[in-house]
Coordinates of C-alpha atoms in Angstrom, one line a residue:
M16 CA -0.1 0.2 -0.1
T17 CA 1.0 3.6 -0.5
G18 CA -0.3 6.9 0.4
K19 CA 1.1 10.6 1.5
K20 CA 2.8 10.6 5.0
G21 CA 0.1 10.5 7.7
C22 CA -2.5 9.0 5.6
G23 CA -2.8 5.7 7.9
K24 CA -0.7 3.3 6.4
T25 CA 0.9 2.0 9.5
T26 CA -2.3 2.0 11.3
L27 CA -4.1 -0.2 8.9
I28 CA -0.9 -2.7 8.7
E29 CA -1.2 -2.9 12.7
S30 CA -5.1 -3.4 12.6
L31 CA -4.6 -5.7 9.8
T32 CA -1.9 -7.9 11.6
G33 CA -1.4 -7.0 15.2
L34 CA 2.1 -5.7 16.1
G35 CA 4.3 -8.5 16.8
Q36 CA 2.1 -11.0 15.2
L37 CA 3.3 -11.5 11.4
P38 CA 7.2 -11.8 10.5
G39 CA 8.9 -8.7 9.0
V40 CA 10.4 -5.4 9.5
R41 CA 9.2 -1.9 10.7
S42 CA 10.7 1.8 10.7
A43 CA 10.4 3.4 13.8
V44 CA 11.1 7.3 13.8
E45 CA 12.9 8.9 16.9
R46 CA 12.3 12.3 17.6
G47 CA 14.5 14.9 19.1
P48 CA 14.5 17.3 21.8
D49 CA 13.0 20.2 19.0
G50 CA 10.5 17.2 18.0
L51 CA 11.8 16.5 14.9
P52 CA 12.9 13.1 13.3
A53 CA 16.5 12.6 15.2
L54 CA 16.8 9.2 13.7
V55 CA 15.1 6.2 11.7
A56 CA 15.7 2.7 13.2
L57 CA 14.6 -0.9 11.0
E58 CA 13.2 -3.1 13.7
E59 CA 12.1 -6.7 13.6
R60 CA 8.3 -7.4 14.2
T61 CA 8.8 -10.2 16.1
G62 CA 12.2 -10.5 17.3
P63 CA 14.9 -7.8 19.0
G64 CA 16.8 -7.0 15.9
R65 CA 17.3 -3.6 15.3
C66 CA 19.6 -0.7 13.5
V67 CA 19.5 2.6 12.8
I68 CA 19.1 3.4 9.1
G69 CA 18.7 6.9 9.1
R70 CA 20.2 9.9 11.2
R71 CA 19.4 13.9 11.0
I72 CA 22.4 15.6 10.2
G73 CA 22.4 19.3 9.6
G74 CA 18.8 19.4 9.1
E75 CA 18.3 16.4 6.9
M76 CA 17.7 12.9 7.2
V77 CA 20.7 10.7 6.0
A78 CA 20.8 7.2 5.2
Q79 CA 23.2 4.9 7.3
V80 CA 24.7 2.9 4.0
S81 CA 26.8 0.4 6.4
A82 CA 23.8 -0.2 8.7
L83 CA 21.4 -1.1 5.6
N84 CA 24.0 -2.7 3.9
A85 CA 24.8 -5.4 7.0
A86 CA 22.2 -5.3 9.8
G87 CA 19.3 -4.3 7.7
V88 CA 20.1 -7.2 5.0
Q89 CA 20.5 -9.5 8.0
L90 CA 17.0 -8.6 9.0
L91 CA 15.5 -9.1 6.1
H92 CA 17.1 -12.5 5.5
R93 CA 15.5 -13.5 8.7
T94 CA 12.4 -12.4 7.6
L95 CA 13.1 -14.4 4.5
V96 CA 13.6 -17.6 6.5
A97 CA 10.7 -17.0 8.8
P98 CA 8.2 -19.8 9.1
G99 CA 4.7 -19.0 6.9
E100 CA 3.8 -17.6 3.6
W101 CA 3.2 -13.9 4.8
V102 CA 5.6 -11.2 5.9
C103 CA 5.3 -7.8 6.4
V104 CA 7.6 -4.4 5.4
D105 CA 6.5 -1.0 7.4
E106 CA 7.5 1.2 5.8
I107 CA 10.0 1.5 2.3
G108 CA 11.2 5.1 1.5
F109 CA 13.6 7.0 0.6
L110 CA 16.8 6.0 2.9
E111 CA 16.7 2.4 1.0
E112 CA 17.4 4.0 -2.4
S113 CA 21.1 4.5 -1.2
S114 CA 21.8 0.5 -0.7
P115 CA 21.7 -1.2 -3.5
L116 CA 22.4 -4.9 -1.3
Y117 CA 19.2 -3.7 1.1
Q118 CA 17.2 -3.3 -2.0
Q119 CA 18.3 -6.7 -3.7
A120 CA 17.2 -8.3 0.0
L121 CA 13.8 -6.5 -0.5
W122 CA 13.5 -7.8 -4.0
Q123 CA 14.2 -11.4 -3.1
L124 CA 11.7 -11.2 -0.3
F125 CA 9.0 -10.3 -2.8
E126 CA 10.3 -12.7 -4.9
H127 CA 9.7 -15.9 -2.0
K128 CA 7.0 -14.7 0.1
R129 CA 3.8 -12.6 0.2
V130 CA 4.7 -9.4 1.6
L131 CA 2.4 -6.9 3.1
A132 CA 4.0 -3.6 2.5
A133 CA 4.1 0.1 3.2
L134 CA 5.6 2.2 0.5
R135 CA 6.2 6.0 0.7
K136 CA 4.4 7.9 -2.3
E137 CA 7.7 9.2 -3.9
E138 CA 9.1 9.1 -7.4
L139 CA 12.1 7.2 -6.7
P140 CA 13.5 4.4 -8.8
F141 CA 13.2 1.4 -6.2
L142 CA 9.9 2.5 -5.2
C143 CA 8.8 2.9 -8.6
R144 CA 10.1 -0.7 -9.5
L145 CA 8.1 -2.3 -6.5
R146 CA 5.0 -0.5 -7.5
D147 CA 5.1 -1.5 -10.8
R148 CA 5.7 -5.5 -10.0
T149 CA 3.2 -7.1 -11.8
D150 CA 2.3 -9.6 -9.4
C151 CA 1.6 -6.8 -6.7
F152 CA -1.8 -5.4 -6.0
L153 CA -1.3 -1.7 -4.9
L154 CA -3.5 0.0 -2.7
D155 CA -3.5 4.1 -2.7
L156 CA -4.8 5.0 0.5
D157 CA -5.0 8.7 -0.6
E158 CA -7.4 7.5 -3.4
T159 CA -9.6 5.5 -0.8
E160 CA -11.7 7.9 1.2
G161 CA -13.0 7.4 4.9
W162 CA -11.3 3.8 5.3
R163 CA -10.6 4.4 8.8

């Protein structure tokens, strides 16, 4: 599913799956004292795995490529080998564009599992490739009035 920031992608995923009930990963934003996002962490939905994939530097969020390449890929691999047909990825956004290794691991996940995913609504190459997959059903929450 896709939609603008704040449209309810995560709320819908959690209402469908329950937090911690479906294997996968989720992004968690931690805010600084000024209320702005200070970092983005990638967390396992059903385990303790966690790594910081983005840090605010000089007013902008900067991808932590080494974390995506190492710990991020490892978290996706654990999701891939988790039992069951379905997994969840909440959310895929602009940080992932900086890591071809992470993109490859995500693509492999889509090839081998049924993936319930939230994609940021941006025109970025990897996000466009995922949205253009012919084996995916794309739900745009911006075009679905009053789903809540």
